[in-house]
Coordinates of C-alpha atoms and ligand atoms in Angstrom, one line a residue:
M1 CA -2.0 -10.0 122.7
G2 CA -0.6 -11.6 125.9
D3 CA 2.8 -13.2 125.9
M4 CA 1.3 -16.7 126.1
E5 CA -1.1 -16.7 123.1
R6 CA 0.5 -17.5 119.8
P7 CA 0.4 -14.5 117.4
R8 CA -1.6 -14.9 114.2
N9 CA -0.9 -11.8 112.2
I10 CA 2.6 -10.4 112.0
V11 CA 3.9 -7.2 110.5
I12 CA 7.7 -7.0 110.1
L13 CA 9.6 -3.8 109.3
T14 CA 13.1 -4.0 108.0
G15 CA 15.8 -1.4 107.5
A16 CA 19.4 -1.2 106.2
G17 CA 20.7 -3.2 109.1
I18 CA 19.3 -6.4 107.7
S19 CA 21.4 -6.0 104.6
A20 CA 24.6 -4.9 106.4
E21 CA 26.0 -8.4 106.6
S22 CA 25.4 -8.8 102.8
G23 CA 27.9 -6.0 102.3
I24 CA 25.4 -3.1 101.7
D25 CA 26.5 -0.1 103.7
T26 CA 23.8 1.2 106.1
F27 CA 23.1 4.9 106.2
R28 CA 24.4 5.3 109.7
D29 CA 27.5 3.1 109.6
S30 CA 28.8 5.0 106.6
G31 CA 28.5 8.1 108.7
G32 CA 25.3 9.2 107.0
L33 CA 27.1 9.1 103.6
W34 CA 26.3 6.9 100.6
E35 CA 29.0 7.1 97.9
Q36 CA 30.3 10.2 99.7
H37 CA 27.0 12.0 99.6
R38 CA 24.7 13.0 102.5
V39 CA 21.6 11.2 101.7
E40 CA 19.5 14.3 102.3
D41 CA 21.5 16.0 99.5
V42 CA 20.8 13.4 96.9
A43 CA 17.6 11.7 98.0
T44 CA 15.2 14.6 97.4
P45 CA 13.2 15.9 94.5
E46 CA 15.0 19.3 94.9
A47 CA 18.4 17.6 94.5
F48 CA 17.1 15.8 91.3
E49 CA 15.8 19.1 90.0
R50 CA 19.1 20.9 90.8
D51 CA 21.5 18.3 89.6
P52 CA 19.9 15.3 87.9
N53 CA 23.3 13.9 86.7
L54 CA 24.6 13.8 90.3
V55 CA 21.4 12.0 91.6
L56 CA 21.3 9.6 88.6
R57 CA 24.9 8.6 89.1
F58 CA 24.4 8.2 92.8
Y59 CA 21.6 5.7 92.1
D60 CA 23.3 4.1 89.2
L61 CA 26.3 3.2 91.5
R62 CA 24.0 1.7 94.2
R63 CA 21.8 -0.1 91.7
E64 CA 24.8 -1.8 90.2
A65 CA 26.4 -2.6 93.6
V66 CA 23.3 -4.3 95.1
Q67 CA 23.1 -6.7 92.1
A68 CA 26.5 -8.1 93.2
K69 CA 25.4 -8.7 96.8
L70 CA 23.7 -11.8 98.2
P71 CA 20.9 -12.3 100.7
N72 CA 22.2 -13.3 104.2
F73 CA 20.8 -15.8 106.8
A74 CA 18.5 -13.1 108.2
H75 CA 16.8 -12.6 104.8
E76 CA 16.6 -16.3 104.4
A77 CA 15.1 -16.9 107.8
L78 CA 12.4 -14.3 107.0
A79 CA 11.7 -16.1 103.7
I80 CA 11.2 -19.4 105.5
L81 CA 8.8 -17.7 108.0
D82 CA 6.9 -16.2 105.0
A83 CA 6.6 -19.6 103.4
Q84 CA 5.5 -21.5 106.5
W85 CA 3.5 -18.9 108.4
K86 CA -0.2 -19.8 108.3
G87 CA -1.5 -16.4 109.5
E88 CA -1.2 -13.0 108.0
L89 CA 2.3 -11.8 107.4
L90 CA 3.5 -8.5 105.8
L91 CA 7.2 -7.7 105.4
V92 CA 7.4 -3.9 105.0
T93 CA 10.9 -2.9 104.0
Q94 CA 12.5 0.5 103.9
N95 CA 15.3 -1.0 101.8
V96 CA 15.5 -0.5 98.1
D97 CA 17.6 -3.6 97.5
D98 CA 15.9 -6.9 96.3
L99 CA 17.6 -9.2 98.9
H100 CA 14.3 -10.1 100.6
E101 CA 12.8 -11.3 97.2
R102 CA 16.0 -13.1 96.2
A103 CA 15.9 -15.0 99.5
G104 CA 12.4 -16.1 98.6
S105 CA 10.1 -13.7 100.6
R106 CA 6.8 -13.2 98.8
R107 CA 4.7 -10.9 101.0
V108 CA 7.1 -7.9 100.7
L109 CA 6.1 -4.2 100.4
H110 CA 8.9 -1.7 99.5
M111 CA 7.6 1.4 101.2
H112 CA 10.6 3.5 99.9
G113 CA 10.6 2.0 96.4
E114 CA 13.2 -0.2 94.7
H115 CA 16.6 0.2 93.0
L116 CA 15.6 -2.2 90.3
N117 CA 12.6 -0.2 89.0
A118 CA 12.7 2.9 86.8
W119 CA 9.7 5.3 87.0
C120 CA 8.8 7.3 83.9
T121 CA 7.9 10.9 84.7
A122 CA 6.2 11.2 81.4
C123 CA 3.8 8.2 81.4
D124 CA 4.0 7.2 85.1
R125 CA 4.7 3.6 84.3
R126 CA 7.3 1.6 86.2
S127 CA 9.7 -0.8 84.5
R128 CA 12.1 -3.3 85.8
W129 CA 15.5 -1.7 85.4
T130 CA 19.0 -3.1 86.1
G131 CA 21.2 -0.8 84.0
P132 CA 22.2 2.9 84.4
L133 CA 19.9 5.8 83.9
I134 CA 22.6 8.5 83.4
D135 CA 22.4 8.2 79.6
R136 CA 18.7 9.0 79.7
P137 CA 17.4 5.7 78.1
A138 CA 13.9 5.7 76.6
C139 CA 11.0 4.5 78.7
P140 CA 10.0 1.0 77.5
A141 CA 6.3 1.9 77.6
C142 CA 6.2 5.4 76.0
G143 CA 9.7 6.0 74.6
A144 CA 10.1 9.3 76.5
R145 CA 13.6 9.9 77.9
A146 CA 12.1 10.8 81.3
L147 CA 13.1 7.9 83.6
R148 CA 14.0 8.5 87.3
P149 CA 14.8 6.0 90.1
D150 CA 11.7 4.4 91.5
V151 CA 12.8 5.4 95.0
V152 CA 10.8 7.4 97.5
W153 CA 12.8 10.6 98.3
F154 CA 12.5 12.8 101.4
G155 CA 9.3 14.8 101.2
E156 CA 7.7 12.2 98.9
M157 CA 4.8 9.9 99.8
P158 CA 5.9 6.4 100.8
Y159 CA 4.3 3.5 98.9
G160 CA 1.6 1.3 100.3
M161 CA 0.7 3.4 103.4
E162 CA -3.0 2.3 103.3
R163 CA -2.0 -1.4 103.1
I164 CA 0.6 -0.9 105.9
Y165 CA -1.8 0.7 108.3
A166 CA -4.5 -1.9 107.6
A167 CA -2.0 -4.7 108.4
I168 CA -0.8 -2.9 111.5
R169 CA -4.5 -2.6 112.7
Q170 CA -4.8 -6.4 112.4
A171 CA -1.4 -7.3 113.8
D172 CA -0.8 -9.3 117.0
L173 CA 2.9 -8.9 116.6
F174 CA 5.1 -6.1 115.2
V175 CA 8.8 -6.9 114.7
S176 CA 11.3 -4.2 113.7
I177 CA 14.6 -5.4 112.3
G178 CA 17.8 -3.5 111.5
T179 CA 16.5 0.0 111.5
S180 CA 17.6 3.1 113.5
G181 CA 14.0 4.5 113.7
A182 CA 15.2 7.8 112.3
V183 CA 12.9 8.2 109.3
Y184 CA 9.1 8.7 109.4
P185 CA 6.5 7.5 108.9
A186 CA 8.3 4.1 109.2
A187 CA 9.7 5.1 112.6
G188 CA 6.2 5.7 114.0
F189 CA 4.8 2.2 113.0
V190 CA 5.8 0.7 116.4
R191 CA 3.6 3.3 118.2
D192 CA 0.7 2.6 115.9
A193 CA 1.1 -1.1 116.5
R194 CA 1.2 -0.7 120.3
E195 CA -2.0 1.5 120.1
C196 CA -3.6 -1.3 118.2
G197 CA -2.8 -3.9 120.9
A198 CA 0.1 -5.7 119.2
R199 CA 3.1 -7.0 121.0
T200 CA 6.3 -5.2 119.8
L201 CA 9.7 -6.7 119.4
E202 CA 13.0 -5.1 118.2
L203 CA 15.8 -7.1 116.7
N204 CA 18.8 -4.8 116.1
L205 CA 22.6 -4.4 116.6
E206 CA 22.0 -1.5 119.0
P207 CA 19.0 0.2 120.6
S208 CA 17.1 2.2 118.0
Q209 CA 15.7 5.7 118.5
G210 CA 12.3 4.1 119.2
S211 CA 13.5 1.4 121.6
V212 CA 11.3 2.6 124.4
W213 CA 8.2 1.7 122.4
F214 CA 9.2 -2.0 122.2
H215 CA 7.9 -4.6 124.7
E216 CA 11.1 -6.5 124.0
S217 CA 14.5 -5.8 122.4
R218 CA 17.1 -8.4 121.4
L219 CA 20.4 -6.9 120.4
G220 CA 22.9 -8.6 118.1
P221 CA 23.7 -9.0 114.4
A222 CA 20.6 -9.8 112.3
T223 CA 22.2 -13.1 111.0
D224 CA 22.1 -14.3 114.7
V225 CA 19.0 -12.8 116.2
V226 CA 16.6 -13.2 113.2
P227 CA 17.1 -16.9 112.5
E228 CA 16.8 -17.5 116.3
W229 CA 13.5 -15.6 116.5
V230 CA 12.1 -17.3 113.3
A231 CA 13.0 -20.8 114.8
E232 CA 11.1 -19.8 118.0
M233 CA 8.0 -18.6 115.9
L234 CA 7.9 -21.9 113.9
Q235 CA 8.3 -24.1 117.0
S236 CA 5.6 -22.3 119.1
Ligands
BV8_301 C1 7.0 11.7 104.2 C2 15.0 5.7 99.8 C3 4.9 12.7 104.1 C4 16.0 6.6 99.3 C5 14.7 6.7 102.0 C6 10.9 16.3 111.0 C7 10.5 15.4 112.0 C8 9.9 14.2 111.6 C9 9.8 13.8 110.3 C10 10.3 14.7 109.3 C11 10.8 16.0 109.7 N1 11.2 16.6 108.5 C12 10.8 15.8 107.5 C13 10.3 14.7 107.9 C14 9.8 13.6 107.1 C15 10.9 12.7 106.6 C16 11.8 12.2 107.7 O1 11.4 11.3 108.5 N2 13.0 12.9 107.8 C17 13.9 12.5 108.9 C18 15.4 12.6 108.4 C19 13.7 13.3 110.1 N3 10.3 11.6 106.0 C20 9.9 11.7 104.7 O2 10.1 12.7 104.0 C21 9.1 10.5 104.1 N4 7.9 11.0 103.5 O3 7.1 11.9 105.4 O4 5.9 12.1 103.4 C22 4.0 11.6 104.6 C23 4.0 11.2 106.0 C24 3.1 10.2 106.4 C25 2.3 9.6 105.5 C26 2.4 9.9 104.1 C27 3.2 10.9 103.7 C28 9.9 9.8 103.1 C29 11.2 9.2 103.6 C30 11.8 8.3 102.7 C31 13.2 8.7 102.3 N5 13.8 7.6 101.5 N6 15.1 5.7 101.3 C32 17.4 5.8 99.2 O5 17.5 4.7 99.8 O6 18.2 6.3 98.6 S1 15.1 6.8 103.6 C33 16.4 5.7 103.9 O7 17.0 6.1 105.1 C34 16.0 4.3 104.2 O8 14.9 3.9 103.3 C35 15.6 4.3 105.6 O9 14.3 4.7 105.8 C36 16.5 5.4 106.2 C37 17.7 4.7 106.8 O10 17.2 4.2 108.0 P1 17.6 2.7 108.3 O11 17.1 1.7 107.3 O12 17.1 2.5 109.7 O13 19.2 2.6 108.3 P2 20.2 3.3 109.3 O14 21.5 3.2 108.7 O15 19.6 4.6 109.8 O16 20.2 2.3 110.6 C38 20.6 1.0 110.4 C39 20.3 0.3 111.7 O17 20.7 -1.1 111.6 C40 21.0 0.8 112.9 O18 20.1 0.9 114.0 C41 22.1 -0.2 113.2 O19 22.3 -0.4 114.6 C42 21.5 -1.5 112.7 N7 22.5 -2.4 112.2 C43 23.6 -2.2 111.6 N8 24.2 -3.4 111.3 C44 23.4 -4.4 111.7 C45 22.2 -3.8 112.3 N9 21.2 -4.5 112.8 C46 21.3 -5.8 112.8 N10 22.4 -6.5 112.2 C47 23.4 -5.8 111.7 N11 24.5 -6.5 111.2

């Protein structure tokens, strides 16, 4: 798509940086630690196998913490775009918080799962979950005490890949917001989008690992650069 035509179909990818100003630590800014753990040591099936209590407590802490946070102007601007955009729009988030939904976004896909869901390893059903899992509560669907966080760990298949690639194939514009481009397959979406002819834009505090793949990068805090970009999109 050339610069001059107005895009019709947009794919947006967000990462921890969009929730930073809501007070949720990003992975990088806390030095790769969440609650004093290296994410690779707790966000893997092996870690869960080895020490389920450590992993359950790690997620219980974060599940409780996110419920006390609020969406910021960047989440809210994306919700306005979602409500007013006439073309296709898919907001793919790597985040497991629910701030996009609480800001009002509707067309959201959590490719790495959600803090506020529990996944029963006995019956495979997912239930809305706001409390702790450490005391092994019963699955609301089957009663088994076999609930785990409904979060995609390293080595596990992200959710919604078919839907994401289908949206990327149709996209005229791919926008990456608040992500370091460190984790795949999300970090590869910009290349997929370029190969499919989309224009690519990065909105981030600092250049990401994939910056070279973006036609345009705008650096700054999400609460500045995202509302500015959304205003441009809705005026064009
Ligand atoms: C898979 C849920 C197969 C858990 C997460 C070797 C080479 C390449 C790949 C691999 C490899 N070895 C293994 C892999 C695959 C692996 C991977 O990529 N590893 C990395 C470490 C190399 N990936 C996987 O295992 C994935 N699964 O590959 O399965 C497959 C492949 C293809 C198709 C099907 C199947 C599963 C990965 C999912 C892991 N789960 N989250 C949890 O949250 O607890 S990852 C987690 O970390 C997040 O979801 C996110 O993805 C990542 C953190 O990244 P960001 O969101 O970008 O956050 P970060 O802190 O890094 O950066 C923040 C950015 O914001 C910064 O740039 C900063 O400048 C900016 N910022 C800060 N403040 C602001 C701001 N921007 C704007 N405003 C601000 N105020």
